[in-house]
Tab-separated table of C-alpha atoms and ligand atoms in Angstrom:
chain	number	residue	atom	x	y	z
I	25	MET	CA	-62.515	-90.451	-24.206
I	26	ASP	CA	-64.537	-92.675	-21.953
I	27	ALA	CA	-64.723	-96.415	-21.966
I	28	ALA	CA	-68.482	-96.639	-22.407
I	29	VAL	CA	-69.688	-99.167	-24.923
I	30	GLU	CA	-70.464	-97.425	-28.181
I	31	THR	CA	-72.602	-98.321	-31.137
I	32	ILE	CA	-71.107	-98.623	-34.613
I	33	GLU	CA	-72.867	-95.433	-35.691
I	34	ALA	CA	-71.578	-93.525	-32.654
I	35	VAL	CA	-68.014	-94.595	-33.440
I	36	VAL	CA	-68.406	-93.541	-37.088
I	37	ALA	CA	-69.756	-90.165	-35.919
I	38	ARG	CA	-66.880	-89.756	-33.457
I	39	LEU	CA	-64.329	-90.481	-36.155
I	40	ARG	CA	-65.912	-87.829	-38.374
I	41	ASP	CA	-65.831	-85.280	-35.562
I	42	TRP	CA	-62.292	-86.102	-34.570
I	43	LEU	CA	-60.634	-86.082	-38.003
I	44	GLU	CA	-60.379	-82.981	-40.176
I	45	PRO	CA	-59.990	-82.883	-43.962
I	46	LEU	CA	-56.295	-82.613	-44.849
I	47	PRO	CA	-55.181	-79.157	-45.949
I	48	GLY	CA	-53.897	-78.531	-49.441
I	49	GLY	CA	-54.765	-79.919	-52.807
I	50	GLU	CA	-53.318	-80.438	-56.240
I	51	PRO	CA	-54.488	-80.292	-59.840
I	52	VAL	CA	-54.980	-83.603	-61.654
I	53	ARG	CA	-55.770	-84.420	-65.220
I	54	VAL	CA	-59.477	-85.125	-65.545
I	55	ALA	CA	-58.558	-88.419	-67.225
I	56	ASP	CA	-56.760	-89.494	-64.027
I	57	SER	CA	-59.314	-88.212	-61.549
I	58	VAL	CA	-61.471	-91.263	-60.773
I	59	GLY	CA	-61.513	-91.864	-57.018
I	60	ARG	CA	-60.124	-88.419	-56.201
I	61	VAL	CA	-62.090	-85.913	-54.116
I	62	LEU	CA	-62.804	-82.414	-55.422
I	63	ALA	CA	-61.018	-79.709	-53.409
I	64	GLU	CA	-63.170	-77.061	-55.115
I	65	SER	CA	-66.461	-77.170	-56.969
I	66	VAL	CA	-66.248	-77.528	-60.748
I	67	THR	CA	-68.052	-74.938	-62.881
I	68	ALA	CA	-68.900	-75.370	-66.573
I	69	PRO	CA	-66.841	-72.939	-68.696
I	70	ARG	CA	-69.290	-73.162	-71.616
I	71	ASP	CA	-72.690	-74.446	-72.658
I	72	VAL	CA	-72.837	-78.086	-73.723
I	73	PRO	CA	-73.660	-78.357	-76.477
I	74	VAL	CA	-72.214	-74.985	-77.399
I	75	ALA	CA	-74.673	-74.628	-80.295
I	76	PRO	CA	-77.763	-76.590	-81.438
I	77	LEU	CA	-77.002	-80.048	-82.866
I	78	SER	CA	-78.979	-82.564	-84.874
I	79	LEU	CA	-80.260	-85.516	-82.832
I	80	PHE	CA	-80.288	-87.890	-85.799
I	81	ASP	CA	-79.674	-88.344	-89.513
I	82	GLY	CA	-82.252	-86.383	-91.491
I	83	TYR	CA	-82.980	-83.031	-93.055
I	84	ALA	CA	-82.593	-79.631	-91.419
I	85	ALA	CA	-85.152	-76.969	-92.250
I	86	ALA	CA	-86.953	-73.949	-90.828
I	87	GLY	CA	-89.887	-75.306	-88.807
I	88	PRO	CA	-92.617	-75.946	-88.145
I	89	LEU	CA	-93.303	-78.240	-91.088
I	90	ALA	CA	-96.634	-79.499	-92.322
I	91	ALA	CA	-97.233	-83.003	-93.694
I	92	GLY	CA	-97.093	-83.135	-97.482
I	93	GLU	CA	-94.790	-80.111	-97.912
I	94	SER	CA	-91.593	-80.366	-99.914
I	95	CYS	CA	-88.536	-78.278	-100.774
I	96	PRO	CA	-85.205	-78.634	-102.566
I	97	VAL	CA	-82.265	-80.190	-100.691
I	98	VAL	CA	-79.231	-77.935	-100.783
I	99	GLY	CA	-75.967	-78.929	-99.094
I	100	LYS	CA	-74.812	-81.438	-96.494
I	101	GLN	CA	-73.799	-80.939	-92.884
I	102	PHE	CA	-71.718	-83.607	-91.122
I	103	ALA	CA	-70.767	-83.834	-87.416
I	104	GLY	CA	-67.701	-81.665	-86.877
I	105	ASP	CA	-68.340	-79.374	-89.871
I	106	PRO	CA	-68.070	-75.623	-89.179
I	107	PRO	CA	-71.234	-73.474	-89.188
I	108	THR	CA	-73.032	-73.000	-92.495
I	109	ARG	CA	-76.151	-71.250	-93.666
I	110	LEU	CA	-79.432	-72.698	-94.869
I	111	GLU	CA	-80.758	-71.021	-97.967
I	112	PRO	CA	-84.306	-69.855	-97.328
I	113	GLY	CA	-86.928	-72.210	-98.685
I	114	THR	CA	-84.582	-75.231	-98.764
I	115	ALA	CA	-83.690	-78.187	-96.568
I	116	MET	CA	-80.170	-79.469	-95.878
I	117	ARG	CA	-79.043	-83.080	-95.491
I	118	ILE	CA	-77.769	-83.376	-91.913
I	119	PHE	CA	-76.236	-86.125	-89.771
I	120	THR	CA	-76.305	-87.014	-86.051
I	121	GLY	CA	-74.280	-84.563	-83.979
I	122	ALA	CA	-73.887	-82.024	-86.807
I	123	LEU	CA	-74.231	-78.329	-86.108
I	124	LEU	CA	-77.553	-76.919	-87.272
I	125	PRO	CA	-77.006	-74.469	-90.130
I	126	ASP	CA	-77.989	-70.862	-89.465
I	127	GLY	CA	-81.582	-70.433	-90.522
I	128	ALA	CA	-82.544	-74.012	-89.581
I	129	ASP	CA	-84.201	-74.890	-86.283
I	130	THR	CA	-85.821	-78.270	-86.930
I	131	VAL	CA	-84.652	-81.706	-88.117
I	132	ILE	CA	-86.914	-84.262	-89.795
I	133	ALA	CA	-85.722	-87.856	-89.418
I	134	GLN	CA	-84.666	-89.414	-92.718
I	135	GLU	CA	-87.198	-92.238	-92.198
I	136	SER	CA	-90.008	-89.690	-92.576
I	137	VAL	CA	-88.624	-88.134	-95.734
I	138	THR	CA	-88.910	-89.132	-99.387
I	139	VAL	CA	-86.343	-87.587	-101.729
I	140	GLU	CA	-87.129	-87.364	-105.413
I	141	ASP	CA	-85.366	-85.273	-108.046
I	142	GLY	CA	-83.436	-83.358	-105.398
I	143	ARG	CA	-86.607	-82.454	-103.424
I	144	ALA	CA	-87.398	-83.680	-99.937
I	145	ARG	CA	-91.020	-84.344	-99.004
I	146	TRP	CA	-92.197	-85.290	-95.525
I	147	ASP	CA	-95.402	-87.056	-94.751
I	148	GLU	CA	-95.952	-85.883	-91.191
I	149	ASP	CA	-96.203	-82.634	-89.234
I	150	VAL	CA	-92.959	-81.677	-87.501
I	151	SER	CA	-93.052	-79.161	-84.671
I	152	LEU	CA	-90.599	-76.297	-84.408
I	153	GLY	CA	-87.356	-77.388	-82.712
I	154	ALA	CA	-87.972	-81.132	-83.097
I	155	GLY	CA	-84.893	-83.269	-83.700
I	156	VAL	CA	-82.560	-80.701	-82.163
I	157	ARG	CA	-80.464	-80.731	-79.006
I	158	ALA	CA	-80.562	-77.085	-77.939
I	159	ALA	CA	-77.471	-75.165	-76.863
I	160	GLY	CA	-76.966	-75.739	-73.123
I	161	ALA	CA	-79.396	-78.681	-73.038
I	162	ASP	CA	-76.821	-80.774	-71.169
I	163	THR	CA	-75.029	-78.168	-69.053
I	164	ARG	CA	-75.018	-74.382	-68.963
I	165	GLU	CA	-72.051	-72.052	-68.774
I	166	GLY	CA	-71.420	-71.041	-65.165
I	167	GLN	CA	-73.396	-73.961	-63.763
I	168	THR	CA	-71.866	-75.877	-60.840
I	169	LEU	CA	-71.279	-79.312	-62.267
I	170	LEU	CA	-70.013	-81.015	-59.107
I	171	GLU	CA	-69.647	-79.810	-55.545
I	172	ARG	CA	-66.455	-79.718	-53.552
I	173	GLY	CA	-66.045	-82.916	-51.537
I	174	THR	CA	-67.454	-85.140	-54.297
I	175	GLN	CA	-65.530	-88.305	-55.088
I	176	ILE	CA	-65.163	-88.530	-58.854
I	177	ASN	CA	-66.520	-91.554	-60.687
I	178	ALA	CA	-66.348	-92.376	-64.399
I	179	ALA	CA	-69.675	-90.691	-65.230
I	180	MET	CA	-68.661	-87.481	-63.436
I	181	LEU	CA	-65.313	-87.603	-65.222
I	182	GLY	CA	-67.209	-87.814	-68.523
I	183	LEU	CA	-69.377	-84.836	-67.589
I	184	ILE	CA	-66.353	-82.679	-66.747
I	185	ALA	CA	-64.538	-83.783	-69.905
I	186	SER	CA	-67.598	-82.840	-72.015
I	187	THR	CA	-67.164	-79.215	-71.000
I	188	GLY	CA	-63.557	-79.186	-72.219
I	189	VAL	CA	-62.001	-78.904	-68.747
I	190	ALA	CA	-58.721	-80.840	-68.709
I	191	SER	CA	-57.536	-80.432	-65.119
I	192	ILE	CA	-59.375	-80.187	-61.792
I	193	PRO	CA	-58.336	-79.359	-58.215
I	194	VAL	CA	-58.492	-82.379	-55.901
I	195	SER	CA	-57.476	-83.058	-52.315
I	196	ARG	CA	-54.125	-84.688	-52.048
I	197	ARG	CA	-54.061	-88.432	-51.537
I	198	VAL	CA	-54.226	-89.573	-47.925
I	199	ARG	CA	-50.810	-90.953	-46.971
I	200	VAL	CA	-51.099	-94.083	-44.862
I	201	ALA	CA	-48.550	-96.096	-42.886
I	202	LEU	CA	-49.582	-99.750	-42.626
I	203	LEU	CA	-47.961	-101.928	-39.994
I	204	THR	CA	-48.851	-105.530	-39.271
I	205	THR	CA	-47.489	-106.903	-36.051
I	206	GLY	CA	-46.683	-110.205	-34.420
I	207	ASP	CA	-43.661	-112.470	-33.907
I	208	GLU	CA	-45.662	-115.223	-35.589
I	209	LEU	CA	-45.900	-113.480	-38.956
I	210	LEU	CA	-44.113	-114.570	-42.100
I	211	ALA	CA	-44.409	-112.726	-45.380
I	212	PRO	CA	-46.007	-114.868	-48.113
I	213	GLY	CA	-43.097	-116.508	-49.961
I	214	GLU	CA	-40.903	-116.925	-46.874
I	215	PRO	CA	-40.130	-120.564	-45.973
I	216	PHE	CA	-42.569	-121.919	-43.436
I	217	ALA	CA	-41.337	-122.450	-39.868
I	218	PRO	CA	-43.166	-124.141	-36.987
I	219	GLY	CA	-45.209	-121.757	-34.861
I	220	LYS	CA	-45.471	-119.194	-37.619
I	221	ILE	CA	-48.383	-118.072	-39.760
I	222	TYR	CA	-48.380	-116.110	-42.974
I	223	ASP	CA	-49.265	-112.437	-42.794
I	224	ALA	CA	-52.717	-112.249	-44.340
I	225	ASN	CA	-53.831	-108.895	-42.962
I	226	GLY	CA	-50.949	-106.947	-44.486
I	227	PRO	CA	-51.663	-107.801	-48.123
I	228	MET	CA	-55.421	-107.695	-47.485
I	229	ILE	CA	-55.500	-104.211	-45.930
I	230	GLU	CA	-52.976	-102.993	-48.445
I	231	ALA	CA	-55.323	-104.072	-51.237
I	232	LEU	CA	-58.243	-102.311	-49.524
I	233	LEU	CA	-56.203	-99.143	-49.083
I	234	VAL	CA	-55.019	-99.149	-52.680
I	235	GLY	CA	-58.642	-99.609	-53.782
I	236	ALA	CA	-59.569	-96.589	-51.651
I	237	GLY	CA	-57.041	-94.475	-53.560
I	238	VAL	CA	-54.639	-93.801	-50.703
I	239	GLU	CA	-50.882	-93.582	-50.984
I	240	ILE	CA	-49.150	-96.177	-48.814
I	241	VAL	CA	-46.007	-94.481	-47.554
I	242	GLN	CA	-44.848	-97.144	-45.147
I	243	ARG	CA	-45.547	-100.846	-45.017
I	244	ALA	CA	-43.826	-103.169	-42.567
I	245	VAL	CA	-44.258	-106.401	-40.649
I	246	LEU	CA	-43.144	-105.794	-37.081
I	247	PRO	CA	-41.936	-108.309	-34.517
I	248	ASP	CA	-43.253	-108.076	-30.967
I	249	ASP	CA	-40.191	-106.028	-29.997
I	250	PRO	CA	-40.644	-102.668	-28.228
I	251	THR	CA	-37.532	-101.098	-29.764
I	252	VAL	CA	-38.524	-101.955	-33.330
I	253	ILE	CA	-42.116	-100.913	-32.692
I	254	ASP	CA	-40.999	-97.571	-31.267
I	255	ALA	CA	-38.725	-96.846	-34.233
I	256	ARG	CA	-41.352	-97.808	-36.798
I	257	LEU	CA	-44.106	-95.832	-35.108
I	258	ARG	CA	-41.906	-92.721	-35.144
I	259	GLU	CA	-41.400	-93.137	-38.897
I	260	ALA	CA	-45.093	-93.832	-39.367
I	261	ALA	CA	-45.965	-90.510	-37.729
I	262	GLU	CA	-44.839	-88.827	-40.978
I	263	ALA	CA	-47.983	-90.196	-42.623
I	264	ASP	CA	-51.503	-88.734	-42.364
I	265	LEU	CA	-52.877	-91.903	-40.790
I	266	ILE	CA	-51.331	-94.942	-39.124
I	267	VAL	CA	-53.137	-98.258	-39.472
I	268	THR	CA	-51.910	-101.352	-37.640
I	269	SER	CA	-53.201	-104.868	-37.186
I	270	GLY	CA	-52.638	-106.930	-34.061
I	271	GLY	CA	-51.023	-106.168	-30.760
I	272	VAL	CA	-53.655	-103.881	-29.290
I	273	SER	CA	-55.523	-106.063	-26.819
I	274	VAL	CA	-54.284	-106.433	-23.261
I	275	GLY	CA	-52.095	-109.542	-23.600
I	276	GLU	CA	-48.434	-109.513	-22.612
I	277	ALA	CA	-47.297	-109.394	-26.239
I	278	ASP	CA	-49.622	-106.543	-27.159
I	279	LEU	CA	-46.785	-104.104	-27.549
I	280	VAL	CA	-48.278	-101.781	-30.126
I	281	ARG	CA	-50.539	-100.467	-27.437
I	282	ALA	CA	-47.607	-99.669	-25.133
I	283	GLY	CA	-45.625	-98.200	-28.049
I	284	VAL	CA	-48.445	-95.853	-29.007
I	285	GLU	CA	-49.039	-94.821	-25.408
I	286	ALA	CA	-45.368	-93.883	-25.069
I	287	LEU	CA	-45.535	-91.599	-28.133
I	288	GLY	CA	-49.007	-90.202	-27.745
I	289	ARG	CA	-52.217	-91.637	-26.461
I	290	ILE	CA	-54.480	-94.573	-27.077
I	291	ASP	CA	-58.139	-95.013	-26.306
I	292	HIS	CA	-59.924	-98.292	-26.442
I	293	TRP	CA	-63.308	-97.599	-27.843
I	294	ARG	CA	-65.418	-100.456	-26.644
I	295	ILE	CA	-67.474	-100.950	-29.722
I	296	PHE	CA	-70.714	-102.805	-29.517
I	297	LEU	CA	-69.794	-105.032	-32.460
I	298	LYS	CA	-68.744	-108.568	-33.255
I	299	PRO	CA	-66.267	-109.266	-34.783
I	300	GLY	CA	-64.367	-106.121	-33.993
I	301	LYS	CA	-62.867	-106.107	-30.561
I	302	PRO	CA	-60.488	-104.602	-29.725
I	303	LEU	CA	-60.253	-101.445	-31.820
I	304	ALA	CA	-57.749	-98.874	-30.591
I	305	ILE	CA	-57.893	-95.249	-31.578
I	306	GLY	CA	-55.269	-92.712	-30.713
I	307	GLU	CA	-52.409	-90.524	-31.840
I	308	VAL	CA	-48.699	-91.089	-32.408
I	309	LEU	CA	-46.739	-87.826	-32.238
I	310	GLY	CA	-49.924	-86.061	-33.305
I	311	THR	CA	-50.765	-88.418	-36.190
I	312	PRO	CA	-54.106	-90.254	-36.034
I	313	PHE	CA	-53.710	-93.946	-35.256
I	314	LEU	CA	-56.189	-96.780	-35.811
I	315	GLY	CA	-55.178	-100.113	-34.311
I	316	LEU	CA	-57.212	-102.958	-35.787
I	317	PRO	CA	-57.636	-106.351	-34.160
I	318	GLY	CA	-55.336	-109.123	-35.417
I	319	ASN	CA	-57.953	-111.718	-36.293
I	320	PRO	CA	-58.338	-111.362	-40.062
I	321	VAL	CA	-62.131	-111.185	-40.203
I	322	SER	CA	-62.144	-108.609	-37.401
I	323	THR	CA	-59.472	-106.665	-39.275
I	324	PHE	CA	-61.558	-106.710	-42.429
I	325	VAL	CA	-64.841	-105.707	-40.765
I	326	THR	CA	-63.285	-102.911	-38.689
I	327	TYR	CA	-61.515	-101.653	-41.808
I	328	LEU	CA	-64.790	-101.496	-43.691
I	329	ARG	CA	-66.739	-99.819	-40.906
I	330	PHE	CA	-64.119	-97.464	-39.478
I	331	VAL	CA	-60.926	-97.069	-41.530
I	332	ARG	CA	-62.969	-96.198	-44.642
I	333	THR	CA	-64.673	-93.462	-42.681
I	334	ALA	CA	-61.343	-92.107	-41.477
I	335	ILE	CA	-59.854	-92.056	-44.972
I	336	ASP	CA	-62.905	-90.462	-46.576
I	337	ARG	CA	-62.967	-87.807	-43.887
I	338	LEU	CA	-59.250	-87.005	-44.241
I	339	ALA	CA	-59.707	-86.848	-48.023
I	340	GLY	CA	-62.411	-84.214	-47.521
I	341	GLN	CA	-65.392	-86.179	-48.767
I	342	THR	CA	-68.601	-84.432	-47.802
I	343	ASP	CA	-70.613	-87.603	-47.580
I	344	PRO	CA	-68.098	-90.125	-46.371
I	345	SER	CA	-68.541	-93.828	-46.087
I	346	ALA	CA	-72.097	-94.527	-46.969
I	347	TRP	CA	-72.859	-97.980	-45.591
I	348	PRO	CA	-75.314	-99.411	-48.097
I	349	VAL	CA	-77.822	-101.863	-46.683
I	350	GLN	CA	-80.549	-103.861	-48.296
I	351	PRO	CA	-83.185	-105.893	-46.427
I	352	LEU	CA	-83.021	-109.597	-47.312
I	353	PRO	CA	-84.455	-112.711	-45.661
I	354	LEU	CA	-82.288	-115.285	-43.924
I	355	ALA	CA	-82.379	-118.798	-45.353
I	356	ALA	CA	-82.214	-120.359	-41.877
I	357	ALA	CA	-83.076	-119.457	-38.283
I	358	ARG	CA	-80.395	-117.657	-36.310
I	359	ARG	CA	-79.886	-116.283	-32.802
I	360	GLY	CA	-78.149	-113.057	-31.967
I	361	GLY	CA	-75.412	-112.853	-29.356
I	362	ASP	CA	-74.693	-110.176	-26.789
I	363	ARG	CA	-73.457	-107.719	-29.453
I	364	PRO	CA	-74.590	-106.833	-32.979
I	365	GLU	CA	-72.816	-109.327	-35.205
I	366	TYR	CA	-71.749	-109.135	-38.832
I	367	ILE	CA	-71.965	-112.625	-40.233
I	368	ARG	CA	-70.492	-113.682	-43.558
I	369	VAL	CA	-73.280	-114.555	-45.968
I	370	ARG	CA	-73.970	-115.331	-49.585
I	371	ARG	CA	-77.054	-114.535	-51.622
I	372	VAL	CA	-78.753	-117.726	-52.805
I	373	GLU	CA	-81.942	-118.125	-54.804
I	374	VAL	CA	-84.465	-120.515	-53.251
I	375	ASP	CA	-87.805	-120.961	-55.079
I	376	GLY	CA	-87.177	-117.752	-57.012
I	377	ARG	CA	-86.501	-115.716	-53.845
I	378	VAL	CA	-83.137	-114.283	-52.924
I	379	GLN	CA	-82.133	-115.319	-49.416
I	380	LEU	CA	-79.020	-115.118	-47.299
I	381	GLU	CA	-77.082	-118.239	-46.517
I	382	ALA	CA	-74.582	-117.973	-43.665
I	383	TYR	CA	-71.142	-119.566	-43.741
I	384	ALA	CA	-71.212	-122.535	-41.359
I	385	ASP	CA	-68.318	-121.411	-39.119
I	386	GLN	CA	-68.371	-117.729	-38.231
I	387	ASN	CA	-65.116	-117.707	-36.237
I	388	SER	CA	-63.302	-114.404	-36.798
I	389	GLY	CA	-60.015	-116.144	-37.535
I	390	LEU	CA	-61.324	-117.855	-40.677
I	391	LEU	CA	-60.529	-116.046	-43.887
I	392	SER	CA	-62.266	-118.830	-45.809
I	393	SER	CA	-65.589	-117.422	-44.546
I	394	LEU	CA	-64.771	-113.991	-45.992
I	395	ALA	CA	-63.562	-115.250	-49.341
I	396	TRP	CA	-66.696	-117.412	-49.634
I	397	ALA	CA	-69.091	-114.600	-48.749
I	398	ASP	CA	-70.465	-111.898	-51.013
I	399	GLY	CA	-71.393	-109.657	-48.125
I	400	LEU	CA	-72.178	-109.152	-44.459
I	401	ALA	CA	-75.507	-109.487	-42.680
I	402	LEU	CA	-76.154	-107.727	-39.395
I	403	ILE	CA	-77.685	-109.899	-36.671
I	404	PRO	CA	-79.046	-107.678	-33.884
I	405	PRO	CA	-78.182	-108.592	-30.279
I	406	ASP	CA	-80.501	-111.059	-28.554
I	407	ALA	CA	-82.420	-111.609	-31.801
I	408	HIS	CA	-84.386	-114.809	-32.323
I	409	LEU	CA	-84.666	-114.841	-36.077
I	410	ALA	CA	-86.652	-117.460	-37.970
I	411	ALA	CA	-85.963	-118.562	-41.534
I	412	GLY	CA	-87.407	-115.874	-43.811
I	413	ASP	CA	-86.918	-113.063	-41.282
I	414	THR	CA	-85.306	-109.996	-42.802
I	415	VAL	CA	-81.896	-108.604	-41.859
I	416	GLU	CA	-79.707	-105.790	-43.200
I	417	PHE	CA	-77.382	-107.052	-45.910
I	418	THR	CA	-74.339	-105.150	-47.191
I	419	ALA	CA	-72.883	-106.432	-50.457
I	420	PHE	CA	-69.105	-106.237	-50.839
I	421	LYS	CA	-69.686	-105.109	-54.447
I	422	GLU	CA	-71.719	-102.137	-53.178
I	423	LEU	CA	-68.660	-101.116	-51.198
I	424	GLY	CA	-66.612	-101.237	-54.369
I	425	LEU	CA	-64.862	-104.455	-53.288
A	27	AMP	P1	-53.437	-110.151	-31.804
A	27	AMP	O1	-54.484	-109.090	-32.011
A	27	AMP	O2	-52.081	-109.677	-32.132
A	27	AMP	O3	-53.542	-110.753	-30.455
A	27	AMP	O4	-53.792	-111.283	-32.853
A	27	AMP	C1	-55.021	-112.004	-32.794
A	27	AMP	C2	-54.963	-113.204	-33.697
A	27	AMP	O5	-54.833	-112.766	-35.043
A	27	AMP	C3	-53.767	-114.118	-33.445
A	27	AMP	O6	-54.188	-115.464	-33.658
A	27	AMP	C4	-52.779	-113.699	-34.500
A	27	AMP	O7	-51.885	-114.714	-34.828
A	27	AMP	C5	-53.694	-113.369	-35.660
A	27	AMP	N1	-53.056	-112.375	-36.519
A	27	AMP	C6	-52.490	-111.218	-36.101
A	27	AMP	N2	-51.967	-110.536	-37.122
A	27	AMP	C7	-52.226	-111.271	-38.233
A	27	AMP	C8	-51.922	-111.110	-39.602
A	27	AMP	N3	-51.265	-110.031	-40.024
A	27	AMP	N4	-52.335	-112.061	-40.485
A	27	AMP	C9	-53.005	-113.128	-40.046
A	27	AMP	N5	-53.330	-113.346	-38.757
A	27	AMP	C10	-52.933	-112.454	-37.852
A	28	MG	MG1	-50.146	-110.269	-31.815
C-alpha cells in the first residue's frame, strides 16, 4: 500500500475491500438477536395475520351493510377464541383482534351500532371488508422479511417474532483483541504515581466495542517493552481483529509498530483527517490489525470512522457504517486547517434556530471536549466559515452512542 494521502472515504472504501465477512454463523433466539447480523435471509413461514381479524370492538356481519338495517346479535367472539360460524342473517359481537367468524367479512364499530332487544341496528353504510385486517395484510407466507447482512433492531425483531419464528441464523460475533499501550498508563483504581496517567482509551474503546456487539477476547494494558508486546500480539492473533491504541507513530517508544512489523506487516495510511494521525493498518500473523493513535480524541474519532467499518464488514453487514450527517449552521466563524477537521460541537438553540457551538479548546488530548460534545462537525480544509455557514454535523446519538 502506498503512502499517498487518502481521504476518509477512500480509507473506508479500502477497509471494505480489504476485509472479508467472517465465515460461519450460528442460530440465536430471536429474543436475543438485536445487534446481530443475519447470515441468511429470513422468510415468513405463514401469513400474518393467518386469518382475517377484527380491527376494533364492534359487530361482525356479512357485508356490505346499508344504513338503517338491523339484525339479531348471536354469539360473542373474543381475541384468541377458535374459529366459529356466523348464522346467516345475524351479527356477532366481536372484539379487537378476534378471528372473524366464518360467514362474516365486515365489522361495524360499536360506536355506530345501537342494540335494542337483542337486535343491532347501524346508522351508516358499511362497505364490504371494512373493519377487518385481511389474512396476510402484514406479511405473506414465503415473503422475504429481511435480507442477509441486515443488522437486527427491535422493530425487525418484532416483525420476525410476529411470524412465529423463534431462532434465526446470524454471523458469529466478531472477536476483538484490545490492547492499550504505554509505560505511562495506570488502570483506573491503581494508586497514582508521578509521570503516569490513567488509561482512558482502554475503557472507552472497550465500551464502544461492547456497544457494537463484538466479543472482546483479549484486553490488556501493555508497557513499552518489546518482549511483552511480542507475546501479547501473538496471543491477539487468535482474534478476528486486533485493535491497539498508542505506540504507532515514529517515536523511539513506538514499539507496537516494530512488534507488528516483526510478525506481519504495517502500513501507515496517511489519512487526510484531523484528529486522526497516525492510523496504522496491517496484519499480525494474518490477523487484521488497526493501530489507533494514543491521543484520546484521535482514538475516539478514528474508532468511529474506521474501526466501526472494519467490524461491520467482518460481521457481514451489507451496508456497513453509514455515517449520518445533517447540515447545521455554525454559531461562530471558524477557519479550516490543512486537513479536514472533526471538531467537537454541541447543538444550541439561538433565536429559535439550532446552531453548532464548538468546544473552546479542540486539542486532541482533551477528553473533556468529547464528553461535553453531542457530536462532531466537519470543517473542510482551508475553509473560511462565517457564523451561520452550514457544515456537516454527525450526532453521537445517530451513531448509537
Ligand atoms: P502515543 O500514540 O503512544 O505516542 O500517545 C500519544 C499521547 O496519547 C500521549 O500523550 C499518551 O500519553 C496518550 N495516551 C496514549 N495511550 C493512552 C491511553 N490509553 N489513555 C489515555 N491517554 C493515552
Ligand atoms: Mg505511547
